[in-house]
């Protein structure tokens, strides 16, 4: 996705053309390029750019139940929405916001760590020659195909405290735990959404890493083995550095998608997952569409996007030298 | 300490077998929830709610009843219509834009490429409400009905899944030799003619993969369909929650609905797996 330079036009048709005609040809070919991207650009502008600008605009508005009928003409609020979230200690929304920020950070960290770490580990396992390797590789992808909302209803059923299969396994069948934990309420509920998220995200990560592992030059490993490097050293000093570009891309998108996760907590824990598992997206959507606090929701969305821009900047500093030509 | 007495070769073999076993164990753990989904869908609602399982007498009752308990066929049809429409449009737009990025060095190519990725940075909650307000505004001023219609959702999903599809198609086009188009243009094809008649047919596997990819993502979407539809255009992610409302009685039907809503994407994925995997990984590995 990142490293190939765009091909040049140096290999134009090998026909004898006068320089002037060649220039016109280049112009007309480039004009074709603009026509080719036009539909995608139109959709991006209409569905992404304009509404995004609208979202920023609304964050400076006092849009709530009473002013909603005025749509864009709602009274301005200046920076009041932002102030309430960030600095107004007396505002009841603020503690919910801070809690959601913390939950989202924890959720994102463990989901991305589990997905990338697990994905790499499974890719290493499946990269070994083994009987039934092909079948194992294909079947390993299955969780990625299960839709998020099915993941959520399935795991909600499995997490049930009294009849769920997870507690049956932990308590009744193996006796690993003495008491039945409650998973869908309280402190455990964040883990109740982290674990299924890792389960669903891991296969795709595995797929990318596996493709990366297969493209690594074999002779490097043979040379290293001859020099007496053990398996761990070969992994640490050959595999990991060579996979860095792939890890970088997975990390970038993994963090973004985890931070914007909505379907799994919403379907599994309902519109209000409770203070222990409320994420940014569930909070914003609930405050906007259940409580009609649209101004608050818009301001929180803008802050969330600024946080992601900051993450991209940090990521860029850390990994720019791994990507020959940036995305 | 028998391990010390093993020859290096025997020890390596032992480690190898152990890692094989570990691989199959991981696979079993990963597949266990899917197996549980299947097993649960073959039980009766009442027993399942009390935690009882009868593995020896599976029943298809849940698969029969789920269509009556909830108007599931409506949601299913809506999902099929909206996701097919959006995936078709996204594939069309992504193939032309991806081709432009793969073959042309035009002014603005880089900003366009970055903007395509940049769309992924916008939180859905940020433009959901403006989109909703825009739908209402269009209805009031032009009379164009987008709220709670298939068309509205197709437009939204097309826009959502075009960006990543563009990068997917770009990597497919980069793999097609340029000489094909050059030859076509020497023979008198226009630039667009070369794209349409030579490149696209050669990229057929990529087009299929792109379609399936966009379809998978559209099938999964919940946030926007929850807010931009009310009744007639609601899709499966909305419909499946109707079983949860009556959780106690309908557990098996909920699981059956889960199986039914996974099947289309599962079939689509495994039917096109080779191309899809190639497209997804080629972009990642070769850059």
XYZ file of C-alpha atoms in Angstrom:
614
model
C 0.000 0.000 0.000
C 2.887 2.244 0.564
C 6.238 1.716 -0.965
C 5.919 1.646 -4.742
C 6.589 4.852 -6.590
C 3.909 5.761 -9.054
C 4.967 4.592 -12.503
C 6.225 7.293 -14.793
C 5.045 7.973 -18.302
C 8.503 7.296 -19.733
C 7.303 4.110 -21.427
C 4.791 5.689 -23.772
C 3.810 3.889 -27.001
C 6.900 3.253 -29.056
C 5.527 5.043 -32.073
C 7.358 7.841 -33.798
C 5.548 10.913 -32.555
C 6.589 14.502 -32.839
C 7.377 16.173 -29.523
C 4.341 18.443 -29.754
C 1.975 15.557 -30.231
C 3.627 13.758 -27.387
C 2.877 16.666 -25.106
C -0.734 16.652 -26.141
C -0.910 12.919 -25.581
C 0.386 13.329 -22.075
C -2.153 16.053 -21.402
C -5.053 14.023 -22.736
C -3.955 10.928 -20.810
C -3.777 12.945 -17.620
C -7.168 14.415 -18.336
C -8.419 10.842 -18.449
C -6.999 10.333 -14.959
C -9.128 13.180 -13.647
C -12.223 11.685 -15.219
C -11.348 8.340 -13.652
C -11.101 9.706 -10.122
C -14.066 12.081 -10.522
C -16.802 9.734 -9.220
C -14.775 8.708 -6.174
C -13.915 12.346 -5.468
C -17.556 13.388 -5.808
C -18.666 10.752 -3.310
C -15.873 11.558 -0.887
C -16.727 15.256 -0.992
C -20.478 14.718 -0.610
C -20.414 12.024 2.063
C -17.136 12.681 3.888
C -15.837 16.226 3.465
C -19.021 18.310 3.509
C -20.657 16.431 6.419
C -17.354 16.514 8.307
C -17.257 20.287 7.935
C -20.872 20.273 9.095
C -19.849 18.249 12.145
C -17.179 20.790 13.082
C -19.704 23.595 12.544
C -22.251 21.906 14.810
C -19.716 21.557 17.609
C -19.923 25.350 17.991
C -23.722 25.257 18.110
C -26.136 24.862 20.941
C -28.070 22.063 19.258
C -30.392 20.097 21.517
C -33.987 18.916 21.741
C -35.373 22.434 21.721
C -33.300 23.860 18.897
C -33.177 20.784 16.663
C -36.062 21.924 14.474
C -33.966 24.914 13.396
C -31.355 22.499 11.986
C -28.352 24.543 10.864
C -29.863 27.736 12.222
C -29.494 26.652 15.844
C -28.038 29.327 18.150
C -24.278 29.513 18.368
C -22.523 28.394 21.505
C -18.984 29.508 20.872
C -16.577 27.241 22.679
C -19.097 26.344 25.373
C -19.388 22.698 24.276
C -15.632 22.220 24.434
C -15.325 24.073 27.730
C -17.991 21.893 29.309
C -16.163 18.724 28.301
C -12.630 19.761 29.099
C -12.697 22.257 31.952
C -16.079 22.419 33.669
C -15.627 20.178 36.702
C -19.245 20.699 37.706
C -20.650 19.391 34.438
C -22.049 15.874 34.861
C -21.152 15.045 31.255
C -17.482 15.619 31.934
C -16.915 12.632 34.221
C -18.683 10.373 31.719
C -16.441 11.748 29.005
C -13.244 11.237 30.993
C -14.325 7.702 31.891
C -15.010 6.923 28.254
C -11.612 8.301 27.238
C -9.935 6.016 29.743
C -11.985 2.967 28.724
C -11.301 3.636 25.058
C -7.569 3.879 25.729
C -7.572 0.575 27.620
C -9.795 -1.109 25.038
C -7.656 0.126 22.133
C -4.367 -0.806 23.772
C -5.328 -4.385 24.594
C -7.277 -4.975 21.401
C -4.404 -3.788 19.204
C -1.752 -5.520 21.309
C -3.713 -8.780 21.297
C -4.556 -8.582 17.610
C -1.040 -7.774 16.437
C 0.827 -9.974 18.915
C -1.550 -12.882 18.471
C -1.676 -12.392 14.720
C 2.104 -12.497 14.458
C 2.360 -15.536 16.733
C -0.247 -17.486 14.761
C 1.364 -16.415 11.479
C 4.708 -17.789 12.709
C 3.017 -21.058 13.669
C 1.289 -21.373 10.308
C 4.450 -20.478 8.416
C 6.075 -23.748 9.527
C 5.827 -26.700 7.178
C 3.123 -28.903 8.609
C 0.647 -31.482 7.490
C -2.739 -29.871 6.817
C -1.140 -26.438 6.690
C -3.407 -25.177 3.928
C -6.592 -26.236 5.702
C -5.414 -24.711 8.956
C -4.591 -21.407 7.263
C -8.005 -21.188 5.611
C -9.997 -22.197 8.686
C -8.056 -19.759 10.844
C -9.623 -16.923 8.844
C -13.180 -17.889 9.817
C -13.620 -15.509 12.793
C -12.813 -12.567 10.526
C -15.810 -13.456 8.329
C -18.284 -13.571 11.211
C -20.020 -10.160 11.191
C -19.389 -7.927 14.244
C -23.012 -7.979 15.302
C -23.034 -11.787 15.254
C -19.774 -11.772 17.239
C -21.504 -9.543 19.785
C -24.678 -11.634 20.211
C -22.707 -14.882 20.238
C -20.246 -13.731 22.889
C -22.981 -12.098 24.929
C -24.578 -15.529 25.133
C -21.255 -17.204 25.928
C -20.453 -14.661 28.675
C -23.743 -15.266 30.532
C -22.887 -15.780 34.169
C -25.107 -18.755 34.973
C -25.778 -20.511 31.656
C -22.913 -19.235 29.496
C -20.416 -21.726 28.153
C -17.379 -19.740 29.299
C -18.320 -20.000 32.943
C -19.303 -23.612 32.402
C -15.813 -24.236 31.119
C -14.045 -22.213 33.815
C -16.105 -23.395 36.766
C -18.022 -26.590 36.042
C -15.791 -28.463 33.625
C -12.260 -27.544 34.619
C -12.674 -25.979 38.041
C -10.196 -23.222 37.219
C -12.372 -20.762 39.120
C -14.334 -21.399 42.259
C -17.057 -18.833 41.687
C -18.907 -17.765 38.579
C -17.634 -14.361 37.511
C -20.093 -11.816 36.161
C -18.787 -10.770 32.785
C -21.311 -8.389 31.310
C -21.522 -5.970 34.239
C -18.925 -4.086 36.240
C -15.171 -4.378 36.009
C -15.117 -7.419 33.743
C -17.344 -5.890 31.087
C -14.490 -4.105 29.318
C -12.767 -7.483 28.906
C -16.053 -8.891 27.635
C -15.681 -6.622 24.602
C -11.873 -6.696 24.305
C -11.583 -10.477 23.969
C -14.163 -10.899 21.173
C -12.599 -7.920 19.379
C -9.207 -9.641 19.433
C -10.840 -12.897 18.357
C -12.366 -11.246 15.324
C -9.412 -9.035 14.395
C -6.595 -11.538 14.826
C -7.148 -13.597 11.639
C -6.821 -10.637 9.297
C -3.622 -9.544 11.008
C -2.386 -13.118 10.780
C -3.133 -13.120 7.049
C -1.077 -9.988 6.429
C 1.844 -11.179 8.563
C 1.783 -14.603 6.944
C 2.050 -13.011 3.505
C 4.905 -10.907 4.837
C 6.709 -13.938 6.271
C 6.388 -15.793 2.983
C 8.007 -12.938 1.100
C 11.100 -12.866 3.345
C 14.318 -14.059 1.670
C 15.198 -17.589 2.802
C 18.932 -17.226 2.273
C 19.130 -14.643 5.060
C 17.906 -17.241 7.514
C 20.249 -19.895 6.185
C 23.188 -17.538 6.465
C 22.201 -16.574 9.989
C 21.776 -20.215 10.981
C 25.241 -20.972 9.612
C 26.604 -18.149 11.738
C 25.072 -19.816 14.751
C 22.018 -17.624 15.336
C 19.301 -19.414 17.274
C 15.579 -19.245 16.490
C 14.995 -16.324 18.853
C 17.914 -14.329 17.439
C 16.737 -14.970 13.904
C 13.283 -13.729 14.850
C 14.597 -10.713 16.716
C 17.191 -9.590 14.209
C 15.782 -10.718 10.854
C 12.039 -11.309 10.987
C 10.981 -8.385 13.147
C 13.007 -5.687 11.337
C 11.850 -6.940 7.942
C 8.223 -6.990 9.075
C 8.397 -3.455 10.460
C 6.581 -1.813 7.515
C 3.730 -4.325 7.857
C 3.590 -3.874 11.617
C 3.501 -0.109 11.099
C 0.490 -0.259 8.770
C -1.379 -2.735 10.976
C -0.669 -0.571 14.013
C -1.896 2.596 12.312
C -5.208 1.161 11.183
C -5.621 -1.107 14.200
C -5.574 1.846 16.590
C -7.929 3.898 14.424
C -10.486 1.133 13.994
C -10.355 0.054 17.630
C -10.849 3.635 18.794
C -13.873 3.961 16.512
C -15.362 0.609 17.531
C -19.100 0.797 18.019
C -20.942 -2.338 16.902
C -19.526 -4.851 19.400
C -20.107 -2.853 22.631
C -23.418 -1.509 21.354
C -24.915 -4.874 20.444
C -23.409 -6.792 23.362
C -23.957 -4.300 26.191
C -26.749 -2.117 24.835
C -26.991 1.616 24.228
C -25.483 2.311 27.633
C -22.697 -0.155 28.423
C -22.263 1.343 31.882
C -19.341 3.369 33.281
C -16.934 0.436 33.207
C -17.219 -0.271 29.480
C -18.518 2.937 27.930
C -16.354 3.783 24.910
C -16.057 7.117 23.128
C -18.289 6.057 20.273
C -21.019 4.555 22.442
C -20.941 7.668 24.626
C -21.135 10.103 21.724
C -23.903 8.218 19.947
C -25.923 7.852 23.148
C -25.592 11.505 24.160
C -26.393 12.647 20.623
C -29.225 10.380 19.616
C -30.782 9.249 22.910
C -30.326 12.440 24.910
C -30.329 14.854 21.959
C -27.176 16.597 23.167
C -25.967 17.089 19.619
C -23.607 19.951 20.409
C -21.840 17.879 23.049
C -21.621 14.909 20.670
C -20.189 17.031 17.875
C -17.577 18.597 20.144
C -16.580 15.203 21.544
C -16.297 13.856 17.979
C -13.998 16.705 16.996
C -11.802 16.050 20.041
C -11.750 12.355 19.179
C -10.623 13.102 15.652
C -7.930 15.493 16.918
C -6.687 12.689 19.148
C -6.474 10.414 16.104
C -4.613 13.087 14.132
C -2.166 13.288 17.017
C -1.786 9.506 16.900
C -1.068 9.646 13.157
C 1.594 12.308 13.803
C 3.234 10.175 16.496
C 3.029 7.112 14.272
C 4.545 9.034 11.400
C 7.514 10.124 13.487
C 8.091 6.593 14.691
C 7.748 4.761 11.400
C 8.410 7.193 8.567
C 11.804 5.709 7.790
C 10.201 2.280 7.369
C 7.990 3.492 4.557
C 9.892 4.451 1.452
C 7.069 6.462 -0.016
C 4.376 7.443 2.447
C 0.823 6.317 1.932
C 16.292 -35.417 32.471
C 15.642 -37.533 29.450
C 15.667 -34.467 27.241
C 19.420 -34.293 27.655
C 19.906 -37.774 26.344
C 17.949 -37.056 23.136
C 19.964 -36.482 20.013
C 19.622 -32.952 18.587
C 17.626 -34.372 15.735
C 15.156 -36.131 17.985
C 14.822 -33.034 20.080
C 14.064 -30.878 17.067
C 11.489 -33.407 16.021
C 9.869 -33.275 19.431
C 9.731 -29.494 19.325
C 8.258 -29.686 15.840
C 5.478 -32.030 16.910
C 4.771 -29.856 19.942
C 4.452 -26.771 17.751
C 2.167 -28.689 15.379
C -0.027 -29.587 18.320
C 0.002 -25.977 19.511
C -1.101 -24.819 16.050
C -4.078 -27.160 16.047
C -4.937 -26.170 19.598
C -4.975 -22.488 18.634
C -7.142 -23.307 15.647
C -9.542 -25.228 17.873
C -9.796 -22.290 20.278
C -10.409 -19.885 17.403
C -13.120 -22.087 15.921
C -14.786 -22.975 19.235
C -17.081 -19.915 19.341
C -18.224 -20.636 15.779
C -18.912 -24.240 16.745
C -20.847 -23.002 19.768
C -22.917 -20.737 17.513
C -23.795 -23.716 15.315
C -24.557 -26.065 18.218
C -26.729 -23.486 19.969
C -28.694 -22.788 16.815
C -29.637 -26.477 16.664
C -31.254 -26.497 20.111
C -34.664 -25.516 21.419
C -35.167 -22.025 22.812
C -36.543 -23.146 26.162
C -33.787 -25.593 27.061
C -31.040 -23.311 25.839
C -32.236 -20.528 28.118
C -31.642 -22.769 31.140
C -28.197 -23.739 29.924
C -29.175 -27.260 28.846
C -27.784 -28.787 25.674
C -28.931 -31.869 23.853
C -26.176 -32.619 21.398
C -27.685 -35.945 20.321
C -30.994 -34.503 19.155
C -30.296 -31.423 17.087
C -33.357 -29.673 15.748
C -33.889 -27.160 12.983
C -36.856 -25.570 14.778
C -34.996 -22.340 15.426
C -34.198 -21.945 11.749
C -37.884 -22.377 10.956
C -39.291 -20.118 13.660
C -36.845 -17.209 13.394
C -38.588 -15.894 10.273
C -41.895 -15.568 12.188
C -40.606 -14.241 15.518
C -38.930 -11.329 13.802
C -39.600 -10.088 10.308
C -36.160 -11.389 9.442
C -36.732 -11.826 5.713
C -37.247 -8.066 5.412
C -33.939 -7.298 7.095
C -32.190 -9.989 5.115
C -33.527 -8.691 1.783
C -32.628 -5.118 2.741
C -29.091 -6.169 3.608
C -28.740 -8.011 0.313
C -30.086 -5.102 -1.767
C -28.125 -2.360 -0.010
C -24.842 -4.253 0.246
C -24.976 -5.503 -3.352
C -25.754 -2.021 -4.656
C -23.060 -0.367 -2.572
C -20.448 -3.028 -3.367
C -21.164 -2.735 -7.107
C -20.887 1.052 -7.079
C -17.807 1.002 -4.842
C -16.125 -1.517 -7.161
C -16.909 0.632 -10.203
C -15.581 3.842 -8.649
C -12.633 2.135 -7.019
C -11.537 0.414 -10.197
C -11.461 3.630 -12.196
C -9.807 5.658 -9.420
C -7.432 2.808 -8.570
C -6.418 2.604 -12.212
C -5.718 6.322 -12.273
C -3.503 5.988 -9.183
C -1.704 2.950 -10.571
C -0.949 4.266 -14.049
C -1.019 8.058 -14.221
C 1.304 10.609 -12.746
C -1.158 13.442 -12.640
C -1.085 16.633 -10.630
C -2.833 15.962 -7.346
C -2.291 12.208 -7.393
C -0.543 12.246 -4.047
C -2.996 14.542 -2.245
C -5.787 12.391 -3.639
C -4.120 9.213 -2.383
C -3.592 10.734 1.059
C -7.169 12.067 1.183
C -8.448 8.591 0.376
C -6.661 7.251 3.452
C -7.605 10.382 5.399
C -11.308 9.550 5.155
C -10.603 6.645 7.513
C -9.636 9.126 10.210
C -13.061 10.725 10.473
C -15.086 9.253 13.317
C -18.504 8.120 12.122
C -20.161 10.075 14.910
C -18.779 13.263 13.409
C -20.603 13.197 10.119
C -23.527 10.992 11.047
C -25.683 13.857 12.283
C -24.799 16.272 9.441
C -25.583 13.464 7.010
C -28.918 12.914 8.706
C -29.671 16.628 8.557
C -28.583 16.695 4.927
C -31.006 13.871 4.136
C -33.856 15.807 5.740
C -32.850 18.995 3.951
C -32.755 17.231 0.551
C -36.193 15.796 1.191
C -37.616 19.199 2.090
C -36.032 21.209 -0.697
C -35.645 18.865 -3.666
C -38.012 16.099 -2.648
C -35.278 13.479 -2.901
C -36.051 10.753 -0.365
C -32.845 9.371 1.133
C -33.759 8.863 4.793
C -34.899 5.290 5.417
C -34.477 4.309 1.756
C -32.271 1.777 0.017
C -30.848 4.525 -2.189
C -29.742 6.586 0.790
C -27.920 3.677 2.393
C -26.359 2.612 -0.914
C -24.949 6.122 -1.363
C -23.555 6.225 2.170
C -21.987 2.762 1.990
C -20.570 3.375 -1.467
C -18.746 6.386 -0.114
C -17.554 4.472 2.954
C -16.020 1.509 1.291
C -14.701 3.129 -1.888
C -11.499 4.519 -0.259
C -9.976 1.226 0.865
C -11.277 -0.462 -2.292
C -9.306 2.094 -4.310
C -6.054 0.933 -2.722
C -7.059 -2.674 -3.224
C -7.733 -2.136 -6.943
C -4.558 -0.087 -7.319
C -2.468 -3.043 -6.213
C -4.288 -5.306 -8.674
C -3.651 -2.879 -11.557
C 0.004 -2.523 -10.636
C 0.322 -6.275 -11.130
C -0.962 -6.047 -14.713
C 1.835 -5.425 -17.221
C 1.751 -2.013 -18.852
C 2.673 -3.517 -22.216
C -0.924 -4.690 -22.597
C -2.281 -1.152 -22.716
C 0.628 0.186 -24.694
C -0.018 -2.434 -27.361
C -3.725 -1.608 -27.374
C -3.003 2.086 -27.775
C -0.573 1.436 -30.595
C -3.407 -0.427 -32.251
C -5.528 2.692 -32.007
C -7.342 2.299 -28.718
C -8.036 5.461 -26.746
C -6.768 5.657 -23.206
C -10.203 4.861 -21.859
C -10.690 2.136 -24.471
C -7.503 0.438 -23.298
C -8.721 0.604 -19.702
C -12.214 -0.607 -20.546
C -11.468 -3.338 -23.087
C -8.015 -4.565 -22.109
C -7.227 -3.781 -18.485
C -10.598 -4.365 -16.831
C -11.153 -7.866 -18.279
C -7.658 -8.780 -17.143
C -8.411 -7.476 -13.680
C -11.576 -9.575 -13.343
C -10.351 -11.489 -10.263
C -9.476 -8.169 -8.678
C -12.920 -6.787 -9.423
C -14.570 -9.820 -7.820
C -12.292 -9.558 -4.794
C -13.035 -5.849 -4.498
C -16.770 -6.496 -4.674
C -16.631 -9.150 -1.964
C -14.431 -6.939 0.204
C -16.843 -3.996 0.019
C -19.772 -6.363 0.538
C -18.206 -7.817 3.703
C -17.767 -4.385 5.211
C -21.196 -3.083 4.219
C -22.790 -6.237 5.659
C -21.124 -5.430 8.979
C -22.131 -1.788 9.319
C -24.387 -0.818 12.210
C -23.879 2.799 13.295
C -25.193 4.555 10.199
C -28.001 2.194 9.375
C -29.211 2.545 12.955
C -29.566 6.300 12.595
C -30.422 6.777 8.922
C -33.212 4.229 8.680
C -36.373 3.717 10.627
C -38.289 0.824 9.182
C -38.297 0.098 5.456
C -34.531 0.055 4.862
C -33.344 -1.498 8.124
C -30.734 -4.218 7.730
C -29.780 -7.359 9.648
C -27.637 -5.687 12.369
C -30.800 -3.824 13.404
C -33.113 -6.778 12.935
C -31.028 -9.191 14.964
C -31.415 -6.982 18.021
C -35.137 -7.693 18.003
C -34.326 -11.215 19.201
C -32.268 -9.784 22.071
C -35.213 -7.723 23.283
C -36.917 -11.007 23.994
C -33.734 -12.687 25.048
C -35.003 -15.291 27.433
C -37.259 -17.101 25.031
C -35.453 -16.802 21.728
C -31.823 -17.679 22.339
C -31.731 -20.509 19.814
C -33.436 -18.367 17.212
C -30.962 -15.590 17.880
C -28.125 -18.048 17.250
C -29.896 -19.356 14.149
C -30.239 -15.785 12.899
C -26.524 -15.378 13.546
C -25.794 -18.431 11.403
C -28.103 -17.235 8.635
C -26.520 -13.782 8.581
C -23.013 -15.225 8.517
C -23.683 -17.659 5.656
C -23.824 -15.184 2.728
C -20.502 -13.565 3.606
C -18.949 -16.925 4.428
C -19.922 -18.327 1.035
C -18.848 -15.171 -0.780
C -15.537 -15.195 1.041
C -14.625 -18.823 0.481
C -15.760 -18.717 -3.148
C -13.389 -15.833 -3.881
C -10.833 -16.510 -1.174
C -7.836 -16.986 -3.481
C -8.235 -13.651 -5.229
C -9.304 -11.746 -2.161
C -6.350 -12.924 -0.112
C -4.018 -12.157 -2.990
C -5.381 -8.654 -3.359
C -5.356 -7.853 0.347
C -1.861 -9.164 0.925
C -0.300 -7.879 -2.312
C -1.125 -4.329 -1.317
C 0.361 -4.875 2.105
C 3.526 -6.697 1.139
C 4.634 -5.062 -2.060
C 3.532 -1.640 -0.978
